């Protein structure tokens, strides 16, 4: 046996799973990444990610988010890096929008620290946002920003330090569940391990073809703008935000590089066939048009984006991921379909995967994320 547990894919979720597994000192942990460790080709690049505890998507995520926040702090301390910026997160929208209803349900049900700002308060406290009439704000005091590239490399660094054996530039091509263990085939050789955690993001259907067509890959565009006055967009005065204004949804983070503020449109692009068909730039006209709409809502920036990047994430129905055992003998754990909102959850998901693969209680109700939602346990290749 080459290891007790192997992690396939060392991006967002896989890096965190490797870190959490590596804390169990007697466990032999192997990890495989198709690219270099800390690469920018997957879902974990783009300078910042939003952390929100008052959750637009579904208040059911709040217990996971509260634990994730603790683990972000733990990883920050261990790595001695500021991975989490506690700016708070501002949700802006109309009071009857479903997103804000979920935000209210989250803060009420879990008693989360927050402030509700009516239009006048919002305009006074955060004049960077030009309101279109009647919008309100909820300032989530547990919200903030996460540094994705630093977070992944920090988790991998911790895992290595704790003895995990991490292989870069070694894609796993095939996984087979055999009697003597789980066989992972790479170009170098076949490894035999006790259990496998598959955290291969937008590439997952290459290892599990049953997910083809179910796991939808979408491009996500990030745009940065130069503020007219940089001081108005610094972390101390400009919290991370998410804003739903009629048909236009934007989110953003304060200036982190000294000169540009990230303000991006949410999820408006058509799915692509595979990660290989991702085009890493958008045409100048589209980018300019987005910039001009952004500047109508945030007028303190030059309307032309100063830079843009394109990334990808994989989506599942209802934007709910699958987390858990998918294989009939309990040796295959899948983490997939984080649907544009998984980064903030990553350390708790990694911890859950580590616990499942070592037969420990997770402490969470994972019913809504059961892999059986989309995968038949008998349909595993190699059985
Ligand atoms: C632009 C953008 C903005 C976002 N904003 C937010 C936000 O503000 N807040 C938030 O919470 N979430 C956000 N998300 C979502 C979040 O970033 C993703 O849900 C999350 O990063 C997905 O993680 P993952 O581990 O599934 O994928 P990845 O991070 O891509 O990891 C998958 C890894 O597996 C590797 N791999 C694949 N196949 C193999 C193989 N066969 N062998 C070895 N390695 C393999 C890949 O190379 C990759 O490293 C955003 C996503 C994007 C793209």
CSV table of C-alpha atoms and ligand atoms in Angstrom, one decimal:
chain,number,residue,atom,x,y,z
A,1,UNK,CA,0.0,0.0,0.0
A,2,UNK,CA,1.5,3.4,-1.0
A,3,UNK,CA,-0.7,5.5,1.3
A,4,UNK,CA,-3.7,5.4,3.5
A,5,UNK,CA,-5.5,8.2,1.7
A,6,UNK,CA,-4.7,9.9,-1.6
A,7,UNK,CA,-6.1,13.3,-2.8
A,8,UNK,CA,-6.5,13.7,-6.5
A,9,UNK,CA,-6.4,17.4,-7.4
A,10,UNK,CA,-4.5,19.9,-5.1
A,11,UNK,CA,-6.5,23.0,-5.9
A,12,UNK,CA,-9.0,24.6,-3.6
A,13,UNK,CA,-10.6,21.6,-1.9
A,14,UNK,CA,-7.8,19.2,-2.4
A,15,UNK,CA,-5.2,21.4,-0.7
A,16,UNK,CA,-7.4,21.8,2.3
A,17,UNK,CA,-8.2,18.1,2.4
A,18,UNK,CA,-4.4,17.3,2.3
A,19,UNK,CA,-3.8,19.8,5.1
A,20,UNK,CA,-6.5,18.4,7.4
A,21,UNK,CA,-5.4,14.8,6.6
A,22,UNK,CA,-1.8,15.6,7.3
A,23,UNK,CA,-2.7,16.6,10.9
A,24,UNK,CA,-3.3,13.0,11.7
A,25,UNK,CA,0.2,12.0,12.3
A,26,UNK,CA,0.1,8.3,11.8
A,27,UNK,CA,-1.7,8.6,8.4
A,28,UNK,CA,0.2,8.3,5.2
A,29,UNK,CA,-1.1,10.9,2.8
A,30,UNK,CA,-0.4,11.1,-1.0
A,31,UNK,CA,-1.5,14.0,-3.2
A,32,UNK,CA,-1.5,14.4,-7.0
A,33,UNK,CA,-1.8,17.6,-9.0
A,34,UNK,CA,-1.9,17.7,-12.7
A,35,UNK,CA,-0.2,21.2,-12.8
A,36,UNK,CA,2.3,22.8,-10.5
A,37,UNK,CA,1.4,23.3,-6.8
A,38,UNK,CA,-0.4,26.6,-6.4
A,39,UNK,CA,-1.0,27.0,-10.2
A,40,UNK,CA,-3.5,29.5,-11.6
A,41,UNK,CA,-5.4,27.3,-14.2
A,42,UNK,CA,-8.2,26.1,-12.0
A,43,UNK,CA,-10.8,27.8,-9.8
A,44,UNK,CA,-8.4,29.2,-7.1
A,45,UNK,CA,-7.0,32.3,-8.8
A,46,UNK,CA,-8.0,35.9,-9.0
A,47,UNK,CA,-6.6,37.8,-6.0
A,48,UNK,CA,-9.6,37.6,-3.7
A,49,UNK,CA,-12.7,35.6,-2.8
A,50,UNK,CA,-15.6,36.8,-0.8
A,51,UNK,CA,-16.4,35.3,2.6
A,52,UNK,CA,-20.0,35.8,3.6
A,53,UNK,CA,-21.7,34.2,6.7
A,54,UNK,CA,-25.1,35.8,6.0
A,55,UNK,CA,-25.7,33.6,3.1
A,56,UNK,CA,-27.6,34.5,-0.1
A,57,UNK,CA,-27.6,31.0,-1.4
A,58,UNK,CA,-29.2,29.2,1.5
A,59,UNK,CA,-29.1,29.7,5.3
A,60,UNK,CA,-28.4,25.9,5.6
A,61,UNK,CA,-24.7,26.7,4.8
A,62,UNK,CA,-24.2,28.9,7.9
A,63,UNK,CA,-23.0,26.2,10.3
A,64,UNK,CA,-20.4,25.2,7.6
A,65,UNK,CA,-19.4,28.8,7.2
A,66,UNK,CA,-18.9,29.5,10.9
A,67,UNK,CA,-16.6,26.5,11.1
A,68,UNK,CA,-14.8,27.5,7.9
A,69,UNK,CA,-14.1,30.9,9.3
A,70,UNK,CA,-12.4,29.4,12.4
A,71,UNK,CA,-10.3,27.2,10.1
A,72,UNK,CA,-9.3,30.2,7.9
A,73,UNK,CA,-8.0,31.8,11.1
A,74,UNK,CA,-6.2,28.6,12.1
A,75,UNK,CA,-4.5,28.4,8.7
A,76,UNK,CA,-3.6,32.1,8.8
A,77,UNK,CA,-2.0,31.6,12.2
A,78,UNK,CA,-0.2,28.4,11.1
A,79,UNK,CA,1.2,29.9,7.9
A,80,UNK,CA,1.8,33.3,9.5
A,81,UNK,CA,0.0,35.0,6.6
A,82,UNK,CA,-3.1,37.2,6.4
A,83,UNK,CA,-5.3,34.9,4.4
A,84,UNK,CA,-8.6,36.3,5.7
A,85,UNK,CA,-9.3,40.0,5.6
A,86,UNK,CA,-12.0,40.9,8.1
A,87,UNK,CA,-13.5,43.8,6.1
A,88,UNK,CA,-17.2,42.7,6.7
A,89,UNK,CA,-19.3,42.0,3.6
A,90,UNK,CA,-22.0,44.3,2.4
A,91,UNK,CA,-25.1,42.8,0.7
A,92,UNK,CA,-27.0,45.3,-1.3
A,93,UNK,CA,-30.3,44.8,-3.0
A,94,UNK,CA,-34.1,45.3,-2.7
A,95,UNK,CA,-35.6,44.1,0.5
A,96,UNK,CA,-37.9,41.5,-1.1
A,97,UNK,CA,-35.2,39.9,-3.3
A,98,UNK,CA,-34.8,36.2,-2.6
A,99,UNK,CA,-31.0,36.7,-2.0
A,100,UNK,CA,-31.7,39.2,0.8
A,101,UNK,CA,-34.5,37.0,2.2
A,102,UNK,CA,-31.8,34.3,2.7
A,103,UNK,CA,-29.5,36.9,4.2
A,104,UNK,CA,-32.2,37.9,6.8
A,105,UNK,CA,-33.0,34.2,7.5
A,106,UNK,CA,-29.3,33.5,8.1
A,107,UNK,CA,-28.7,36.4,10.5
A,108,UNK,CA,-32.0,35.8,12.4
A,109,UNK,CA,-31.7,32.0,12.7
A,110,UNK,CA,-28.0,31.9,13.6
A,111,UNK,CA,-27.9,35.3,15.5
A,112,UNK,CA,-25.1,36.6,13.3
A,113,UNK,CA,-23.6,40.0,14.0
A,114,UNK,CA,-24.8,42.4,11.4
A,115,UNK,CA,-26.2,45.8,10.7
A,116,UNK,CA,-29.2,46.6,8.4
A,117,UNK,CA,-28.8,49.8,6.6
A,118,UNK,CA,-31.7,51.6,5.0
A,119,UNK,CA,-31.1,53.5,1.7
A,120,UNK,CA,-30.2,56.7,3.6
A,121,UNK,CA,-27.7,55.0,5.9
A,122,UNK,CA,-26.3,53.0,3.1
A,123,UNK,CA,-25.7,56.1,1.0
A,124,UNK,CA,-24.1,57.9,3.9
A,125,UNK,CA,-21.9,55.0,5.1
A,126,UNK,CA,-20.8,53.7,1.7
A,127,UNK,CA,-21.1,56.5,-0.8
A,128,UNK,CA,-18.9,54.5,-3.2
A,129,UNK,CA,-22.1,52.7,-4.2
A,130,UNK,CA,-24.6,54.8,-6.2
A,131,UNK,CA,-28.0,53.5,-5.3
A,132,UNK,CA,-30.7,53.2,-7.9
A,133,UNK,CA,-33.6,53.9,-5.5
A,134,UNK,CA,-34.9,51.8,-2.7
A,135,UNK,CA,-31.9,49.5,-2.2
A,136,UNK,CA,-31.0,48.5,1.3
A,137,UNK,CA,-27.8,47.0,2.7
A,138,UNK,CA,-26.9,44.3,5.2
A,139,UNK,CA,-23.4,44.5,6.6
A,140,UNK,CA,-22.3,41.0,7.7
A,141,UNK,CA,-19.7,41.6,10.3
A,142,UNK,CA,-18.3,38.0,9.9
A,143,UNK,CA,-17.7,38.6,6.2
A,144,UNK,CA,-14.5,39.6,4.5
A,145,UNK,CA,-12.1,38.6,1.8
A,146,UNK,CA,-9.8,35.6,1.4
A,147,UNK,CA,-6.6,35.5,-0.6
A,148,UNK,CA,-7.1,32.3,-2.8
A,149,UNK,CA,-3.6,31.8,-4.2
A,150,UNK,CA,-2.0,32.3,-0.8
A,151,UNK,CA,-4.6,30.1,0.9
A,152,UNK,CA,-4.0,27.1,-1.4
A,153,UNK,CA,-0.2,27.4,-1.2
A,154,UNK,CA,-0.4,27.8,2.6
A,155,UNK,CA,-2.5,24.7,3.0
A,156,UNK,CA,-0.1,22.7,0.7
A,157,UNK,CA,2.9,24.0,2.6
A,158,UNK,CA,1.4,22.9,5.9
A,159,UNK,CA,0.5,19.5,4.5
A,160,UNK,CA,4.1,19.0,3.3
A,161,UNK,CA,5.5,20.2,6.6
A,162,UNK,CA,3.3,17.5,8.3
A,163,UNK,CA,4.7,14.8,6.1
A,164,UNK,CA,2.2,14.5,3.2
A,165,UNK,CA,3.8,13.3,-0.1
A,166,UNK,CA,2.5,15.8,-2.7
A,167,UNK,CA,3.2,15.1,-6.4
A,168,UNK,CA,3.1,18.0,-8.8
A,169,UNK,CA,2.7,17.7,-12.6
A,170,UNK,CA,1.4,14.1,-12.2
A,171,UNK,CA,-2.2,13.8,-13.4
A,172,UNK,CA,-4.1,10.8,-12.3
A,173,UNK,CA,-5.5,9.2,-15.4
A,174,UNK,CA,-7.5,6.4,-14.0
A,175,UNK,CA,-9.0,5.3,-10.7
A,176,UNK,CA,-10.0,1.6,-10.1
A,177,UNK,CA,-11.5,0.2,-6.9
A,178,UNK,CA,-9.9,-3.3,-6.5
A,179,UNK,CA,-9.9,-5.8,-3.7
A,180,UNK,CA,-6.4,-4.9,-2.5
A,181,UNK,CA,-7.0,-1.2,-2.6
A,182,UNK,CA,-7.8,1.8,-4.8
A,183,UNK,CA,-5.5,1.8,-7.8
A,184,UNK,CA,-4.5,5.3,-9.1
A,185,UNK,CA,-2.7,5.3,-12.5
A,186,UNK,CA,-0.5,8.1,-13.6
A,187,UNK,CA,2.0,8.3,-16.4
A,188,UNK,CA,4.7,7.3,-13.9
A,189,UNK,CA,3.1,4.2,-12.3
A,190,UNK,CA,0.1,2.8,-10.6
A,191,UNK,CA,-0.2,3.6,-6.9
A,192,UNK,CA,-2.3,1.5,-4.5
A,193,UNK,CA,-4.0,3.4,-1.6
A,194,UNK,CA,-6.6,2.7,1.0
A,195,UNK,CA,-9.0,5.5,0.1
A,196,UNK,CA,-9.2,8.3,-2.4
A,197,UNK,CA,-10.6,11.8,-2.2
A,198,UNK,CA,-11.4,13.2,-5.7
A,199,UNK,CA,-11.1,17.0,-5.7
A,200,UNK,CA,-10.4,17.6,-9.3
A,201,UNK,CA,-12.8,20.5,-9.9
A,202,UNK,CA,-13.8,21.2,-13.5
A,203,UNK,CA,-11.8,18.1,-14.7
A,204,UNK,CA,-13.8,15.7,-12.5
A,205,UNK,CA,-15.8,14.1,-15.3
A,206,UNK,CA,-12.6,12.8,-16.9
A,207,UNK,CA,-12.2,10.5,-13.9
A,208,UNK,CA,-15.9,10.0,-13.3
A,209,UNK,CA,-17.5,10.0,-16.8
A,210,UNK,CA,-20.9,9.5,-15.2
A,211,UNK,CA,-20.8,13.2,-14.3
A,212,UNK,CA,-20.5,14.2,-17.9
A,213,UNK,CA,-23.3,16.6,-18.8
A,214,UNK,CA,-24.3,16.9,-15.1
A,215,UNK,CA,-21.2,18.9,-14.0
A,216,UNK,CA,-21.5,22.1,-16.0
A,217,UNK,CA,-18.3,24.1,-16.6
A,218,UNK,CA,-18.7,27.8,-16.7
A,219,UNK,CA,-16.2,30.6,-17.4
A,220,UNK,CA,-16.1,33.4,-14.8
A,221,UNK,CA,-14.8,36.8,-15.6
A,222,UNK,CA,-13.1,39.1,-13.1
A,223,UNK,CA,-12.5,42.8,-13.8
A,224,UNK,CA,-10.5,45.4,-11.9
A,225,UNK,CA,-10.9,49.2,-12.1
A,226,UNK,CA,-8.7,52.1,-11.2
A,227,UNK,CA,-10.4,54.3,-8.6
A,228,UNK,CA,-10.4,58.1,-9.0
A,229,UNK,CA,-9.4,58.2,-5.4
A,230,UNK,CA,-7.7,55.1,-4.2
A,231,UNK,CA,-8.2,55.9,-0.5
A,232,UNK,CA,-12.0,55.5,-0.9
A,233,UNK,CA,-11.6,51.8,-1.9
A,234,UNK,CA,-9.1,50.6,0.6
A,235,UNK,CA,-10.1,47.7,2.9
A,236,UNK,CA,-10.7,49.9,6.0
A,237,UNK,CA,-13.5,51.8,4.3
A,238,UNK,CA,-14.7,49.5,1.4
A,239,UNK,CA,-16.0,46.1,2.6
A,240,UNK,CA,-16.2,43.2,0.2
A,241,UNK,CA,-19.7,43.3,-1.4
A,242,UNK,CA,-22.3,41.6,-3.4
A,243,UNK,CA,-25.0,43.6,-5.1
A,244,UNK,CA,-28.1,42.6,-6.9
A,245,UNK,CA,-29.6,45.5,-8.8
A,246,UNK,CA,-32.5,44.4,-11.1
A,247,UNK,CA,-30.9,42.4,-13.9
A,248,UNK,CA,-27.3,43.3,-13.0
A,249,UNK,CA,-25.4,41.4,-10.3
A,250,UNK,CA,-21.9,42.5,-9.2
A,251,UNK,CA,-19.5,41.6,-6.5
A,252,UNK,CA,-16.2,43.0,-5.4
A,253,UNK,CA,-13.3,43.4,-3.0
A,254,UNK,CA,-11.3,46.5,-2.0
A,255,UNK,CA,-8.0,47.6,-3.3
A,256,UNK,CA,-5.4,44.9,-2.4
A,257,UNK,CA,-2.7,45.6,-4.9
A,258,UNK,CA,-2.3,49.3,-4.2
A,259,UNK,CA,-4.1,50.6,-7.3
A,260,UNK,CA,-7.1,48.6,-8.5
A,261,UNK,CA,-10.5,47.6,-7.0
A,262,UNK,CA,-12.1,44.4,-8.1
A,263,UNK,CA,-15.7,44.7,-9.3
A,264,UNK,CA,-17.0,41.9,-11.3
A,265,UNK,CA,-20.3,40.7,-12.9
A,266,UNK,CA,-21.8,37.6,-11.5
A,267,UNK,CA,-22.3,34.4,-13.5
A,268,UNK,CA,-23.6,35.6,-16.9
A,269,UNK,CA,-21.6,33.5,-19.3
A,270,UNK,CA,-22.6,30.4,-21.2
A,271,UNK,CA,-21.2,27.0,-20.2
A,272,UNK,CA,-18.2,25.6,-22.1
A,273,UNK,CA,-17.6,22.0,-23.2
A,274,UNK,CA,-14.4,21.3,-21.2
A,275,UNK,CA,-11.6,23.1,-19.4
A,276,UNK,CA,-9.6,22.9,-22.6
A,277,UNK,CA,-12.1,25.2,-24.4
A,278,UNK,CA,-11.7,28.0,-21.9
A,279,UNK,CA,-10.7,31.2,-23.6
A,280,UNK,CA,-8.6,33.3,-21.1
A,281,UNK,CA,-9.7,36.7,-22.3
A,282,UNK,CA,-12.9,38.5,-23.3
A,283,UNK,CA,-13.2,40.8,-26.3
A,284,UNK,CA,-12.5,44.5,-25.7
A,285,UNK,CA,-16.1,45.4,-26.5
A,286,UNK,CA,-17.7,43.1,-24.0
A,287,UNK,CA,-15.2,44.1,-21.3
A,288,UNK,CA,-15.8,47.9,-22.0
A,289,UNK,CA,-19.6,47.4,-21.9
A,290,UNK,CA,-19.4,45.6,-18.5
A,291,UNK,CA,-17.1,48.4,-17.3
A,292,UNK,CA,-19.5,51.1,-18.2
A,293,UNK,CA,-22.4,49.4,-16.4
A,294,UNK,CA,-20.2,48.9,-13.3
A,295,UNK,CA,-19.3,52.5,-13.3
A,296,UNK,CA,-23.0,53.5,-13.3
A,297,UNK,CA,-23.3,51.7,-9.9
A,298,UNK,CA,-19.8,52.6,-8.6
A,299,UNK,CA,-19.1,55.9,-10.1
A,300,UNK,CA,-15.8,56.5,-8.3
A,301,UNK,CA,-13.9,54.3,-10.8
A,302,UNK,CA,-12.6,54.8,-14.3
A,303,UNK,CA,-15.2,52.9,-16.4
A,304,UNK,CA,-12.7,50.9,-18.5
A,305,UNK,CA,-11.4,47.9,-16.7
A,306,UNK,CA,-7.7,48.2,-16.1
A,307,UNK,CA,-7.4,44.4,-16.4
A,308,UNK,CA,-9.5,41.3,-16.6
A,309,UNK,CA,-9.0,37.6,-16.1
A,310,UNK,CA,-11.1,34.5,-16.9
A,311,UNK,CA,-11.4,31.5,-14.7
A,312,UNK,CA,-13.7,28.5,-14.5
A,313,UNK,CA,-15.8,26.6,-12.0
A,314,UNK,CA,-18.0,23.6,-12.2
A,315,UNK,CA,-21.7,23.8,-11.4
A,316,UNK,CA,-24.4,21.3,-10.2
A,317,UNK,CA,-28.1,21.8,-10.0
A,318,UNK,CA,-29.3,24.3,-7.4
A,319,UNK,CA,-25.6,25.2,-7.0
A,320,UNK,CA,-25.3,22.5,-4.4
A,321,UNK,CA,-22.0,20.6,-4.4
A,322,UNK,CA,-21.6,16.9,-3.8
A,323,UNK,CA,-19.6,15.9,-0.7
A,324,UNK,CA,-19.2,12.4,0.5
A,325,UNK,CA,-18.7,8.8,-0.3
A,326,UNK,CA,-19.7,7.8,-3.8
A,327,UNK,CA,-18.3,4.3,-4.0
A,328,UNK,CA,-20.1,1.2,-2.7
A,329,UNK,CA,-17.3,0.0,-0.5
A,330,UNK,CA,-16.8,3.4,1.1
A,331,UNK,CA,-13.3,4.0,-0.4
A,332,UNK,CA,-14.1,6.9,-2.7
A,333,UNK,CA,-14.9,10.4,-1.5
A,334,UNK,CA,-15.9,13.1,-3.9
A,335,UNK,CA,-15.9,16.9,-3.5
A,336,UNK,CA,-17.3,18.5,-6.6
A,337,UNK,CA,-19.7,21.1,-8.1
A,338,UNK,CA,-19.0,24.1,-5.9
A,339,UNK,CA,-20.9,26.2,-8.3
A,340,UNK,CA,-19.2,29.6,-8.0
A,341,UNK,CA,-19.4,29.8,-4.2
A,342,UNK,CA,-17.1,27.1,-2.8
A,343,UNK,CA,-13.9,29.0,-1.9
A,344,UNK,CA,-15.1,30.4,1.5
A,345,UNK,CA,-16.1,26.8,2.5
A,346,UNK,CA,-12.9,25.1,1.5
A,347,UNK,CA,-11.2,24.4,4.8
A,348,UNK,CA,-14.4,22.9,6.3
A,349,UNK,CA,-14.9,20.8,3.2
A,350,UNK,CA,-11.3,19.6,3.4
A,351,UNK,CA,-11.8,18.8,7.1
A,352,UNK,CA,-15.1,16.9,6.4
A,353,UNK,CA,-13.4,14.9,3.6
A,354,UNK,CA,-10.5,14.1,5.9
A,355,UNK,CA,-12.9,12.9,8.6
A,356,UNK,CA,-15.0,10.8,6.2
A,357,UNK,CA,-11.9,9.1,4.8
A,358,UNK,CA,-10.7,8.2,8.3
A,359,UNK,CA,-14.1,7.0,9.5
A,360,UNK,CA,-14.7,9.9,11.9
A,361,UNK,CA,-17.9,11.8,12.6
A,362,UNK,CA,-18.0,15.1,10.6
A,363,UNK,CA,-20.4,16.9,12.9
A,364,UNK,CA,-22.5,18.1,9.9
A,365,UNK,CA,-25.6,17.1,8.2
A,366,UNK,CA,-24.5,16.3,4.7
A,367,UNK,CA,-27.8,15.0,3.3
A,368,UNK,CA,-28.3,17.9,0.9
A,369,UNK,CA,-24.9,17.2,-0.6
A,370,UNK,CA,-25.1,13.4,-0.9
A,371,UNK,CA,-23.3,12.2,-4.1
A,372,UNK,CA,-26.2,9.8,-4.7
A,373,UNK,CA,-28.1,13.0,-5.8
A,374,UNK,CA,-26.3,12.6,-9.1
A,375,UNK,CA,-24.1,9.5,-9.0
A,376,UNK,CA,-25.3,5.9,-8.7
A,377,UNK,CA,-22.9,4.0,-6.3
A,378,UNK,CA,-23.0,0.9,-8.5
A,379,UNK,CA,-21.9,2.9,-11.6
A,380,UNK,CA,-18.3,3.3,-10.4
A,381,UNK,CA,-15.7,2.3,-13.1
A,382,UNK,CA,-13.5,-0.6,-12.0
A,383,UNK,CA,-16.1,-2.3,-9.8
B,1,LIG,C1,-13.6,33.9,-10.8
B,1,LIG,C2,-14.2,33.1,-9.6
B,1,LIG,C3,-14.7,33.8,-8.5
B,1,LIG,C4,-15.2,33.2,-7.4
B,1,LIG,N1,-15.6,33.9,-6.3
B,1,LIG,C5,-15.9,33.2,-5.2
B,1,LIG,C6,-16.1,33.9,-4.0
B,1,LIG,O1,-16.0,35.2,-4.0
B,1,LIG,N2,-16.4,33.2,-2.9
B,1,LIG,C7,-16.4,31.9,-2.9
B,1,LIG,O2,-16.7,31.3,-1.8
B,1,LIG,N3,-16.3,31.1,-4.0
B,1,LIG,C8,-16.0,31.8,-5.2
B,1,LIG,N4,-15.7,31.1,-6.3
B,1,LIG,C9,-15.9,29.6,-6.3
B,1,LIG,C10,-14.7,28.9,-5.8
B,1,LIG,O3,-13.5,29.5,-6.2
B,1,LIG,C11,-14.7,27.5,-6.4
B,1,LIG,O4,-16.0,26.9,-6.1
B,1,LIG,C12,-13.7,26.6,-5.8
B,1,LIG,O5,-12.4,27.2,-6.0
B,1,LIG,C13,-13.7,25.2,-6.5
B,1,LIG,O6,-12.6,24.4,-6.0
B,1,LIG,P1,-12.2,23.0,-6.6
B,1,LIG,O7,-11.3,22.4,-5.6
B,1,LIG,O8,-13.5,22.3,-6.9
B,1,LIG,O9,-11.5,23.3,-8.0
B,1,LIG,P2,-10.0,23.8,-8.2
B,1,LIG,O10,-9.6,24.8,-7.3
B,1,LIG,O11,-9.9,24.1,-9.7
B,1,LIG,O12,-9.2,22.4,-8.0
B,1,LIG,C14,-9.2,21.3,-8.8
B,1,LIG,C15,-7.8,20.8,-8.9
B,1,LIG,O13,-7.7,19.5,-9.4
B,1,LIG,C16,-6.6,19.4,-10.3
B,1,LIG,N5,-6.9,18.2,-11.2
B,1,LIG,C17,-7.9,18.0,-12.0
B,1,LIG,N6,-7.9,16.8,-12.5
B,1,LIG,C18,-6.8,16.2,-12.0
B,1,LIG,C19,-6.2,14.9,-12.2
B,1,LIG,N7,-6.7,14.0,-13.0
B,1,LIG,N8,-5.0,14.6,-11.6
B,1,LIG,C20,-4.5,15.5,-10.7
B,1,LIG,N9,-5.0,16.8,-10.5
B,1,LIG,C21,-6.1,17.1,-11.2
B,1,LIG,C22,-6.7,20.7,-11.0
B,1,LIG,O14,-5.5,21.0,-11.7
B,1,LIG,C23,-7.0,21.7,-9.9
B,1,LIG,O15,-5.8,22.0,-9.2
B,1,LIG,C24,-15.3,31.7,-7.5
B,1,LIG,C25,-14.8,31.0,-8.6
B,1,LIG,C26,-14.3,31.7,-9.6
B,1,LIG,C27,-13.8,30.9,-10.8
